[in-house]
Short mmCIF file of C-alpha atoms and ligand atoms in Angstrom, two decimals:
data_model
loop_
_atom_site.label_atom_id
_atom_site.label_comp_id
_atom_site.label_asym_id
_atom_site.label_seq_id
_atom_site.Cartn_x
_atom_site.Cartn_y
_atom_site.Cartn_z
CA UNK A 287 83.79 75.26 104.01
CA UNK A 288 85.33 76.55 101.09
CA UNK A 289 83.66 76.54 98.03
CA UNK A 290 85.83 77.42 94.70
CA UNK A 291 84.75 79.48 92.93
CA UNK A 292 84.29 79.85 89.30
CA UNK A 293 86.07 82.80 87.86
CA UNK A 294 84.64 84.41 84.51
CA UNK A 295 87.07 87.12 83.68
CA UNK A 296 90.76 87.94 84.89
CA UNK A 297 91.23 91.77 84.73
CA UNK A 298 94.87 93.17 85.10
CA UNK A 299 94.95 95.90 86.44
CA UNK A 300 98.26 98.72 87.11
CA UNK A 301 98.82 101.31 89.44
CA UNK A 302 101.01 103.88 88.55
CA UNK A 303 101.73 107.64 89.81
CA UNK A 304 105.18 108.91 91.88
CA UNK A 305 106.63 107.76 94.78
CA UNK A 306 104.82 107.75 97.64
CA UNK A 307 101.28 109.11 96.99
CA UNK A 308 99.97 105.77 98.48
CA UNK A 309 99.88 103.61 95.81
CA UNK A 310 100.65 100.04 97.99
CA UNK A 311 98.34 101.14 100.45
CA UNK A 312 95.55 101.58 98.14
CA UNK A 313 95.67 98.26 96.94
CA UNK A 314 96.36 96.44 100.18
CA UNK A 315 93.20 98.95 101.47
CA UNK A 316 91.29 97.72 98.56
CA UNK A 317 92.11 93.69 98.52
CA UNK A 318 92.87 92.80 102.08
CA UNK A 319 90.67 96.38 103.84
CA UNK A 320 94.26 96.83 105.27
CA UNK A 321 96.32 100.10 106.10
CA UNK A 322 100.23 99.54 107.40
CA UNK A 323 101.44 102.68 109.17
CA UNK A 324 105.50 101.36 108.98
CA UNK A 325 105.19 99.86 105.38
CA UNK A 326 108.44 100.10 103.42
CA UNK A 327 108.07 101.13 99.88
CA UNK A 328 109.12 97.89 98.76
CA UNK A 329 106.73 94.65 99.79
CA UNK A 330 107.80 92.30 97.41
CA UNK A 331 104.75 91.24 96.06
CA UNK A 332 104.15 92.18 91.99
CA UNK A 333 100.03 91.99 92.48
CA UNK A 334 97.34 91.31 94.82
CA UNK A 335 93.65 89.64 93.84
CA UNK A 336 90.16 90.32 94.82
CA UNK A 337 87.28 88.72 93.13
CA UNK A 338 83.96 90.51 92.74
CA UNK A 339 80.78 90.18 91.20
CA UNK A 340 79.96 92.68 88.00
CA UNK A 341 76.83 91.41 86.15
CA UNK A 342 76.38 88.12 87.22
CA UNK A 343 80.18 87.45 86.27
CA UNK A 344 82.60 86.14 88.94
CA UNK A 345 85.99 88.78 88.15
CA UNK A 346 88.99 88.30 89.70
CA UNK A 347 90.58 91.81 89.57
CA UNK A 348 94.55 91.22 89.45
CA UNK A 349 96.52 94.57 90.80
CA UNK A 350 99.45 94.75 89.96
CA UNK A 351 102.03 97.66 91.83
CA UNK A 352 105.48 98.71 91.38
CA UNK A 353 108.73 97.42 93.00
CA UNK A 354 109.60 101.00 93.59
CA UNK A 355 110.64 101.93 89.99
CA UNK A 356 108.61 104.58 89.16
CA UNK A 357 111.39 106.67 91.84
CA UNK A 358 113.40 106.03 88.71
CA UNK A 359 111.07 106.22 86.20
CA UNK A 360 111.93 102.84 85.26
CA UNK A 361 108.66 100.93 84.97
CA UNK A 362 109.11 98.64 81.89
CA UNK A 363 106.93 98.04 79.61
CA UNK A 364 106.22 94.78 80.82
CA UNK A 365 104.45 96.05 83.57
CA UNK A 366 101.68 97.56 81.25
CA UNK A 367 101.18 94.68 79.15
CA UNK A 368 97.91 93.10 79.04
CA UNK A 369 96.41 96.34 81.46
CA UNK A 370 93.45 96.47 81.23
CA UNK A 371 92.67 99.36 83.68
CA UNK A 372 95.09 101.80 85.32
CA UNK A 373 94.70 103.44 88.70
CA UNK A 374 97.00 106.61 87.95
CA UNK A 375 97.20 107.98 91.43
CA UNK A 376 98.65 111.51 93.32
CA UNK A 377 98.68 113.02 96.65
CA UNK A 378 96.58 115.84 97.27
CA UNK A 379 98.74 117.58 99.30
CA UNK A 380 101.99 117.61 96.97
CA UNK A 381 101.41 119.58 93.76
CA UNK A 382 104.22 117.99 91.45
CA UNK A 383 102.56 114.53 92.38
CA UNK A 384 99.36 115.93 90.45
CA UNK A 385 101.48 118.13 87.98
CA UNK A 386 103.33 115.17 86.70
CA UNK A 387 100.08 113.11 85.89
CA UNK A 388 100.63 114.23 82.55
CA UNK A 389 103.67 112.55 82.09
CA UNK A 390 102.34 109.37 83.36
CA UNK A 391 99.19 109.66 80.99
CA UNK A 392 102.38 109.48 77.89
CA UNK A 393 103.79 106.78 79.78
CA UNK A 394 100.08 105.01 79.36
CA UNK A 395 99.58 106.26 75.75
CA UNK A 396 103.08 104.95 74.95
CA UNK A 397 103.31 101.28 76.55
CA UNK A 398 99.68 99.81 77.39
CA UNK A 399 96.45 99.29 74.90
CA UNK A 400 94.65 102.12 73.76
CA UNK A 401 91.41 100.71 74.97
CA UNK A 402 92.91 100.79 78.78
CA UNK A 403 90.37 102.59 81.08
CA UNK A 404 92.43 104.98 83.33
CA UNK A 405 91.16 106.39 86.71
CA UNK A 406 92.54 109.49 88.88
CA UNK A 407 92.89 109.16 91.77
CA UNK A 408 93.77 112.36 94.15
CA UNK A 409 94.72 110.06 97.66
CA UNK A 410 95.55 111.11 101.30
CA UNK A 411 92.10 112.84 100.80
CA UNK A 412 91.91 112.82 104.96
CA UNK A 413 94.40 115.29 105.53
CA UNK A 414 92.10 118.01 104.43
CA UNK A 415 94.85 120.92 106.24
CA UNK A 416 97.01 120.54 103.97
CA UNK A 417 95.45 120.27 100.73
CA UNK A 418 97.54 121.39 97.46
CA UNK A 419 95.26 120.18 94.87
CA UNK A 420 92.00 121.93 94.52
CA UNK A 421 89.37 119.75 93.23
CA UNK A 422 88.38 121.33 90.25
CA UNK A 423 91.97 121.00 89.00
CA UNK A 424 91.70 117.43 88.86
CA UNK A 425 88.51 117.69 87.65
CA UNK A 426 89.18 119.43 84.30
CA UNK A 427 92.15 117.79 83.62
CA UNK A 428 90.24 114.25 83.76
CA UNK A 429 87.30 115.64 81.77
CA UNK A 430 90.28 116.95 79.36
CA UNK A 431 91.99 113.93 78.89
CA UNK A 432 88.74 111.42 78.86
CA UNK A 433 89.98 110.17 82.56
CA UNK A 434 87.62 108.63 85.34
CA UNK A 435 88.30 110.65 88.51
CA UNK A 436 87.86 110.55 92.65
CA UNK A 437 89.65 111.36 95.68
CA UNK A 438 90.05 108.76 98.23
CA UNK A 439 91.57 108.15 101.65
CA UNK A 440 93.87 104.66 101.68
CA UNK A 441 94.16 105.75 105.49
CA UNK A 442 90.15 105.82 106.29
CA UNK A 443 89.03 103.72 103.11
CA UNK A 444 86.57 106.30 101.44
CA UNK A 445 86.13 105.79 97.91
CA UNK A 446 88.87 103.12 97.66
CA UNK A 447 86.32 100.21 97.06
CA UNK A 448 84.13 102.65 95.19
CA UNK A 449 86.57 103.93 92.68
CA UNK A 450 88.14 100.59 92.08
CA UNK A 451 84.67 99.07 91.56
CA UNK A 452 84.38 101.62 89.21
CA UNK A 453 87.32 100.49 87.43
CA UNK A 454 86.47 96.83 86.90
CA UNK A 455 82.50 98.14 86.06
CA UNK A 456 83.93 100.30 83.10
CA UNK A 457 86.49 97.56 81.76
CA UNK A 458 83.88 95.04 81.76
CA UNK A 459 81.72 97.62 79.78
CA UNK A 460 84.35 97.62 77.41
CA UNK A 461 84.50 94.32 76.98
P1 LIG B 1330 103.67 104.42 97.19
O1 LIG B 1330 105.14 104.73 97.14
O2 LIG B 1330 102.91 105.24 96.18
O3 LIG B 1330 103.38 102.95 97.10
O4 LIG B 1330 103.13 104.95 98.61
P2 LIG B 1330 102.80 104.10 99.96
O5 LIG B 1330 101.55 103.32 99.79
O6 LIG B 1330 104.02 103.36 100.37
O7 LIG B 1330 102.50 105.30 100.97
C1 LIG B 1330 103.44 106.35 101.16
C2 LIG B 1330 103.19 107.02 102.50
O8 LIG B 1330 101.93 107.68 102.49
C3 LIG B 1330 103.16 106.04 103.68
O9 LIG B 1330 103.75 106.69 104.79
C4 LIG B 1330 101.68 105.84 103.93
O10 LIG B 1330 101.41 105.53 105.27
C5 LIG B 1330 101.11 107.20 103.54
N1 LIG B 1330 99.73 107.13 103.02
C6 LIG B 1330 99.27 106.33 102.01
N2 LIG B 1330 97.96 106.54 101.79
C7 LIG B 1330 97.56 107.50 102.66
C8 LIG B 1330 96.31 108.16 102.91
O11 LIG B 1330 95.27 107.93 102.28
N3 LIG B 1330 96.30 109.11 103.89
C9 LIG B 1330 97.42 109.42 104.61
N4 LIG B 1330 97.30 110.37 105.55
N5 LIG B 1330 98.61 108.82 104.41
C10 LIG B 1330 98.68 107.88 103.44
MG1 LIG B 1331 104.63 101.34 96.76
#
C-alpha cells in the first residue's frame, strides 16, 4: 500500500556542464538507478524527483536537466531560477569538457543565487584508459573556486548517490 508521504522541503536542483559528459544519465542513474546505453540527448522531460530523508526532514530533490541547449549555450535564465544546488558536471576523458568549467561557474555567478551550492563532478570515471583529467586538477580548481568535488561513474553508479546526497546535505545546511 502506498502511503503519501509528507514532504518538508522541495530543493531544485540544475545540472549543467557541455554536451555529452553524461549529464541525463546521471540523473536518471541517481532517481530511477537507471543507465540507457541508446539514449538520445533529448528525453523530453525538464526534471526528475527523488525524495530522501536529511535530518528527520522528508526532501523531495527536484533535478532539473537541459533540453540540449547548453550545445548552444543557450540555457536561459529561467532554468537557474530558484536553484538551489548545481551539479556542474565534465567528462574525464575530454579536457575542454573540464577546461570550460570555468565558463559555466560565470554562467552560475551570473543567473542563479549567490547562496547556490555547486558540486563538480568529473563523470565517465570507469573508463580509467583514457583518462584526460588528472585528479588533482579538479581538485585545486574546486578548492579555488569554493566548489564541492567527486568523480563518479553514471555507467557503474559510484559516487552518483553519494555526491548528490551530498548536494541536498549541504543545501539543507544552508538553509
Ligand atoms: P549529456 O549530453 O551531458 O546529457 O550526456 P548523456 O547523459 O546523454 O551521455 C552522453 C554519452 O555518454 C552517452 O553515450 C552515454 O551513454 C555516455 N555516458 C554517460 N555517462 C557515462 C559514464 O559514467 N561512463 C561511460 N562510459 N559513459 C557514459
Ligand atoms: Mg542530456
Amino acid at each position: 500500500e502506498h502511503v503519501q508521504e509528507k514532504i518538508d522541503y522541495v530543493y531544485k536542483v540544475v545540472v549543467i556542464g557541455d554536451s555529452a559528459v553524461g549529464k541525463t544519465q546521471l540523473l536518471s542513474r541517481f532517481t530511477k538507478n537507471e543507465f540507457c546505453f541508446d539514449s538520445k540527448s533529448t528525453i523530453g522531460v525538464e526534471f526528475q524527483t527523488r525524495t530522501v530523508t536529511i535530518n528527520n526532514k522528508v526532501i523531495k530533490a527536484q533535478i532539473w536537466d537541459t533540453a540540449g541547449q547548453e550545445r548552444y549555450r543557450a540555457v536561459t535564465s529561467a532554468y537557474y531560477r530558484g536553484a538551489l544546488g548545481a551539479m556542474l558536471v565534465y567528462d574525464i576523458t575530454k579536457r575542454p569538457t573540464f577546461d570550460h568549467v570555468a565558463k559555466w561557474v560565470e554562467e552560475l555567478r551570473a543567473h542563479a543565487d549567490n547562496s547556490i551550492v555547486i558540486m563538480l563532478i568529473g563523470n565517465k570515471a570507469d573508463l580509467v584508459y583514457q583518462r584526460a583529467v588528472p585528479t588533482e586538477d579538479a581538485v585545486e580548481f574546486a578548492e579555488d573556486q569554493g566548489l564541492y568535488f567527486s568523480e563518479t561513474s553514471a555507467l557503474s553508479g559510484d559516487n552518483v548517490d553519494t555526491a548528490f546526497l551530498r548536494l541536498l546535505e549541504e543545501i539543507n545546511g544552508v538553509i
